[in-house]
PDB file of C-alpha atoms in Angstrom:
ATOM      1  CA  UNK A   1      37.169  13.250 -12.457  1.00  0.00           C
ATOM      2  CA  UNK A   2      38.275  15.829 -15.434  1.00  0.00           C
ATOM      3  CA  UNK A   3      34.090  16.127 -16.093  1.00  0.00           C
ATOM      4  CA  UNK A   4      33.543  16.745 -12.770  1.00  0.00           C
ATOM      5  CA  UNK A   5      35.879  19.104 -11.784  1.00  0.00           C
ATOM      6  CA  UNK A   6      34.728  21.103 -15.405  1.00  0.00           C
ATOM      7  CA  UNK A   7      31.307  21.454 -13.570  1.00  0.00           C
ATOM      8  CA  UNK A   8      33.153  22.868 -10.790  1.00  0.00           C
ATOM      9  CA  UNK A   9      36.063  25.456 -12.204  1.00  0.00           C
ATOM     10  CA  UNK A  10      34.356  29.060 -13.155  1.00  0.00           C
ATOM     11  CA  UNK A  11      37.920  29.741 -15.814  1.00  0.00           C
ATOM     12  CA  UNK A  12      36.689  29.096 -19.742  1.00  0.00           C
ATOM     13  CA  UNK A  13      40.316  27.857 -20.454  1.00  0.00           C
ATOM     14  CA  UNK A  14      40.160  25.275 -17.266  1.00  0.00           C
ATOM     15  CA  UNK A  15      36.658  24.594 -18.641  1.00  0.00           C
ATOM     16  CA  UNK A  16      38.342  23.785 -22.247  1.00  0.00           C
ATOM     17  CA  UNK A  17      41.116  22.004 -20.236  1.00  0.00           C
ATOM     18  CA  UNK A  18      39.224  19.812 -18.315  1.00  0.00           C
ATOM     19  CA  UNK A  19      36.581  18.987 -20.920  1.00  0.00           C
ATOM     20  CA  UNK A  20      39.591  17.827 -23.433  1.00  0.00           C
ATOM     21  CA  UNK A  21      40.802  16.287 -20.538  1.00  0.00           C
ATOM     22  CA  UNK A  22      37.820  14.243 -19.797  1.00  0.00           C
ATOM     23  CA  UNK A  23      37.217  13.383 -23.821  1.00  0.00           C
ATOM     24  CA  UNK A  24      40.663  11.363 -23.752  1.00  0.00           C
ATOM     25  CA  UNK A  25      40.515   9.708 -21.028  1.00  0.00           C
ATOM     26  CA  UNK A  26      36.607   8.304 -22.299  1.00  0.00           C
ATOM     27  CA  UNK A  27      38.761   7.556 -25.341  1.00  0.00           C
ATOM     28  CA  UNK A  28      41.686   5.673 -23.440  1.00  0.00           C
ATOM     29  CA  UNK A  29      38.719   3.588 -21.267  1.00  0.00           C
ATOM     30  CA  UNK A  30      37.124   2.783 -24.864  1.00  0.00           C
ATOM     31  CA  UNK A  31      40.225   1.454 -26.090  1.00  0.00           C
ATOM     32  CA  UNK A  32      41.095  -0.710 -22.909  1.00  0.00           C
ATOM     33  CA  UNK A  33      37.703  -1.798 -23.423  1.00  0.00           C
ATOM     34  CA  UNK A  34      37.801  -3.064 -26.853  1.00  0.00           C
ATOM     35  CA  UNK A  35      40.844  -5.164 -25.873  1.00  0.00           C
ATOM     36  CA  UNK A  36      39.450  -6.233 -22.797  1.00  0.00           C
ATOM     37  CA  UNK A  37      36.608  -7.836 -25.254  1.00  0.00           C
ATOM     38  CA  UNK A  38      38.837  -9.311 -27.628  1.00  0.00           C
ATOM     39  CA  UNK A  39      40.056 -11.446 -24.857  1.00  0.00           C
ATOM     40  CA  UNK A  40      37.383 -12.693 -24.058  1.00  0.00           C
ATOM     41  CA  UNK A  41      36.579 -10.123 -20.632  1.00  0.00           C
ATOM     42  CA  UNK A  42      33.795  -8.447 -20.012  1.00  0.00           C
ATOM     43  CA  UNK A  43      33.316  -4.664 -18.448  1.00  0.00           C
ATOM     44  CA  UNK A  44      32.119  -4.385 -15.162  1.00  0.00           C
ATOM     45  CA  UNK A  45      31.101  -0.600 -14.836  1.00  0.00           C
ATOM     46  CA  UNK A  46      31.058   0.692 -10.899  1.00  0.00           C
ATOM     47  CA  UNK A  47      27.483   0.940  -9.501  1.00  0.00           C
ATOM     48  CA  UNK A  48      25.970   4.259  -8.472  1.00  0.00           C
ATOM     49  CA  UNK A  49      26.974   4.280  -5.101  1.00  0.00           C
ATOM     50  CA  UNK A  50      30.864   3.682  -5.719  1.00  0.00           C
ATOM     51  CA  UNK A  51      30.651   6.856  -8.151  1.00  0.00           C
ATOM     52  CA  UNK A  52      28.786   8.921  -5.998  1.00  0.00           C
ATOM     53  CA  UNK A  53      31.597   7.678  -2.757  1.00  0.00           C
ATOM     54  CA  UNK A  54      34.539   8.465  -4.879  1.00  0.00           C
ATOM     55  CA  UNK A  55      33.144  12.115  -6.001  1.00  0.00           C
ATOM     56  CA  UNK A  56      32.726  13.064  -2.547  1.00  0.00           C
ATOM     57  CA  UNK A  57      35.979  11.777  -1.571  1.00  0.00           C
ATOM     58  CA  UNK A  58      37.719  13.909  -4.215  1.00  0.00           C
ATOM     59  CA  UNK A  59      35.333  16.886  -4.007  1.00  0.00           C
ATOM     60  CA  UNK A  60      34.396  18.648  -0.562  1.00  0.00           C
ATOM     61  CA  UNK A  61      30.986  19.566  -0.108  1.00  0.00           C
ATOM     62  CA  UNK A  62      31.823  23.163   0.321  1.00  0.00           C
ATOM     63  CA  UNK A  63      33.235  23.515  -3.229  1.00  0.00           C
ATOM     64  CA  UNK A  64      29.934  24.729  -5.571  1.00  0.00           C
ATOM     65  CA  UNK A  65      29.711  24.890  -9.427  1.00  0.00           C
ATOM     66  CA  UNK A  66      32.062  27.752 -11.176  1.00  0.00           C
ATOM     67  CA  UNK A  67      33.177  28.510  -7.348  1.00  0.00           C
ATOM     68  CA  UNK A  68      36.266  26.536  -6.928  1.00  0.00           C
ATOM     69  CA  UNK A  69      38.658  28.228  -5.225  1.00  0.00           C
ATOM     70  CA  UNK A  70      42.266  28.683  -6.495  1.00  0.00           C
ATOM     71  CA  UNK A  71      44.044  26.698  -3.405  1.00  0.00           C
ATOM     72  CA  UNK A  72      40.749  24.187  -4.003  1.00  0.00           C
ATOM     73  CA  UNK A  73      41.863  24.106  -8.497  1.00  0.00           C
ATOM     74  CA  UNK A  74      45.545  23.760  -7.274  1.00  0.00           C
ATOM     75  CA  UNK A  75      45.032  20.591  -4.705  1.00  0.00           C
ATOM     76  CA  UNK A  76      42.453  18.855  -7.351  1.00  0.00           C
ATOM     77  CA  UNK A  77      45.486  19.470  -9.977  1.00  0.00           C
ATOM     78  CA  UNK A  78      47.836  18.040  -7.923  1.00  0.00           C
ATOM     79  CA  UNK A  79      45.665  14.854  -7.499  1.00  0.00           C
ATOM     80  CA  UNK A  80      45.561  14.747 -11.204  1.00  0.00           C
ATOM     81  CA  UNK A  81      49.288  14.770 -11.690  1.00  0.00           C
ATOM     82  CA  UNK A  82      49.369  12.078  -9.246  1.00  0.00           C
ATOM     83  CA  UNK A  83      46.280  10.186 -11.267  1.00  0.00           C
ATOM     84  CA  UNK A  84      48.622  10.571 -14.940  1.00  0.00           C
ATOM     85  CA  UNK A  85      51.702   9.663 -13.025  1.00  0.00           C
ATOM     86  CA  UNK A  86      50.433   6.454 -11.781  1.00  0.00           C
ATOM     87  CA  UNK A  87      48.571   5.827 -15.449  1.00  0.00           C
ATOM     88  CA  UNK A  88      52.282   6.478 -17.545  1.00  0.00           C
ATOM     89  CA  UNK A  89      53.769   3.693 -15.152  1.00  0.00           C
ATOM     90  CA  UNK A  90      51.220   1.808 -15.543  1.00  0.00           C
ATOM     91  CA  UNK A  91      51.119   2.133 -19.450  1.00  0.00           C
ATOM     92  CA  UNK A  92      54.709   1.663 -19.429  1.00  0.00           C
ATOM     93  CA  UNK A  93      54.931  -1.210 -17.520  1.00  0.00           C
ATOM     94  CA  UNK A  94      52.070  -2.740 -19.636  1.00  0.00           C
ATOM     95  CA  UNK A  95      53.760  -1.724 -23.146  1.00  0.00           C
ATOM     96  CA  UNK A  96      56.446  -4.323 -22.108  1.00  0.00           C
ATOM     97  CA  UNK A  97      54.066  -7.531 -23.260  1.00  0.00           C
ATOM     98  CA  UNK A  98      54.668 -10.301 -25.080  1.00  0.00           C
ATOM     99  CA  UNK A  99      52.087  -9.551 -27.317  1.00  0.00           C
ATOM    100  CA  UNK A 100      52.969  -6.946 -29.918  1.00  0.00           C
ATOM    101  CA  UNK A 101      49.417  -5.667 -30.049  1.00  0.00           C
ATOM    102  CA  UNK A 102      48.981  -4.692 -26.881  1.00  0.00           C
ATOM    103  CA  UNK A 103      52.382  -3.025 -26.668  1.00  0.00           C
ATOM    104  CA  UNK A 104      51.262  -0.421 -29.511  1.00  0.00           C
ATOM    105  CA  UNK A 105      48.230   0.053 -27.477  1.00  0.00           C
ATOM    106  CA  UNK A 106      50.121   0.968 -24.190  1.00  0.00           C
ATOM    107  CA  UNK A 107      52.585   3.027 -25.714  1.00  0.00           C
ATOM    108  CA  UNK A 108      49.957   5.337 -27.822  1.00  0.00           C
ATOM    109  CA  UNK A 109      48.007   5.583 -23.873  1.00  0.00           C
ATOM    110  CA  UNK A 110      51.314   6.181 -22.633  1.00  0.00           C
ATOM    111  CA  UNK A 111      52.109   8.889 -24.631  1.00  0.00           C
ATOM    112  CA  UNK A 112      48.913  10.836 -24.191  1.00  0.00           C
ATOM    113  CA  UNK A 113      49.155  10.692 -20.259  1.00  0.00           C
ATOM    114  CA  UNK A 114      52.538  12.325 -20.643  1.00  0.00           C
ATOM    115  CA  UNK A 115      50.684  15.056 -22.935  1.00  0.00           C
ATOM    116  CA  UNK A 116      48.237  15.013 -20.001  1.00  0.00           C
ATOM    117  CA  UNK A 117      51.009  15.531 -17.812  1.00  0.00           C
ATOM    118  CA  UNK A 118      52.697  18.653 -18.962  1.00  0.00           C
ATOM    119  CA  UNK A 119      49.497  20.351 -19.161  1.00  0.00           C
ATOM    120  CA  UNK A 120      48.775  19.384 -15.656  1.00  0.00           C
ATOM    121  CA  UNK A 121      51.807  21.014 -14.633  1.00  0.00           C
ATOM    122  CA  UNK A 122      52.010  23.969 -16.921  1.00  0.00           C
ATOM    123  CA  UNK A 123      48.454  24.878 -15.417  1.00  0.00           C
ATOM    124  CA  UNK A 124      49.555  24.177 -11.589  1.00  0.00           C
ATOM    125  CA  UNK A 125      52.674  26.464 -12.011  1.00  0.00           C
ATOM    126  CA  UNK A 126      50.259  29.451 -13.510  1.00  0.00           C
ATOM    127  CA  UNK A 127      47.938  28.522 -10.726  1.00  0.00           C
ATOM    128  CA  UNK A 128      50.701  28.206  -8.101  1.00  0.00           C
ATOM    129  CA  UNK A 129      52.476  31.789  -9.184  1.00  0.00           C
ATOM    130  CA  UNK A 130      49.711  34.189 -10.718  1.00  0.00           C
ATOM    131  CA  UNK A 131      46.529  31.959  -9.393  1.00  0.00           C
ATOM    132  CA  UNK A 132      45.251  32.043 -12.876  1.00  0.00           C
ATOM    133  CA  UNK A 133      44.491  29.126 -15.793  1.00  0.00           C
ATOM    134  CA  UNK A 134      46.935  28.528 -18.162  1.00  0.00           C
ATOM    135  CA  UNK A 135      44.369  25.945 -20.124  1.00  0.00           C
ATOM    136  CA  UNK A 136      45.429  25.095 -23.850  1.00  0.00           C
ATOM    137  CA  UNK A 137      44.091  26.292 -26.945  1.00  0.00           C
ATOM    138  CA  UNK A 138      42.017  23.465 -28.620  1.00  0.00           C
ATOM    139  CA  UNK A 139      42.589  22.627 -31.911  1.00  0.00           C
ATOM    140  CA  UNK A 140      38.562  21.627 -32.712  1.00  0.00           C
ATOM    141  CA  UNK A 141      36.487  21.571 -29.893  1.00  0.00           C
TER     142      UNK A 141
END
């Protein structure tokens, strides 16, 4: 979603945003994944056609590359704040286990979708009020 919707924003600091954005959450799915393995599951990756479904269903066709429009870059945040809320219950829920392991695991994910959060909302009140990216300052990209 966060790559995607890179491709589509025109703003250098949504770019930024949305590429860090996209980084972490590659980073969260690597670490669910390495759990997943050591017990015993295997990934099963969504085929071409449910990628391609879900893209259009988040994207309309009429938004291009760099030609979002601000009312467009405000909706797709708003999705996204939905997207971290429902991944910090989750997380929290999760860092509740029995096992000790996976509690540490949860919590760290948890943490970072509240990060995630905030910047979310920082960016949709800058869109909302001036219609311009507030983004975030990198600190090695």
């Amino acid at each position: 979603y966060y790559s995607r919707l890179m491709e589509l924003v025109g703003d250098e600091k949504a770019k930024l945003l949305m590429k860090s954005l996209a980084q972490d959450e590659r980073e969260h799915a690597e670490v669910l994944e390495k759990e997943l393995r050591k017990r015993g599951g295997a990934l099963r990756l969504p085929s071409k056609k449910e990628v391609q479904k879900g893209l259009r269903e988040i994207f309309p066709e009429r938004i291009r590359e760099n030609g979002i429009a601000t009312k467009d870059a405000v909706e797709a945040i708003k999705l996204a704040i939905r997207t971290e809320k429902r991944s910090i219950m989750f997380y929290s829920k999760n860092s509740k286990s029995k096992e000790k392991s996976l509690n540490k695991v949860f919590k760290r994910l948890e943490k970072m979708e509240v990060g995630h959060l905030e910047l979310l909302e920082e960016n949709l009140h800058y869109l909302k009020d001036d219609g311009v990216w507030y983004g975030y300052l990198p600190l090695l990209d």
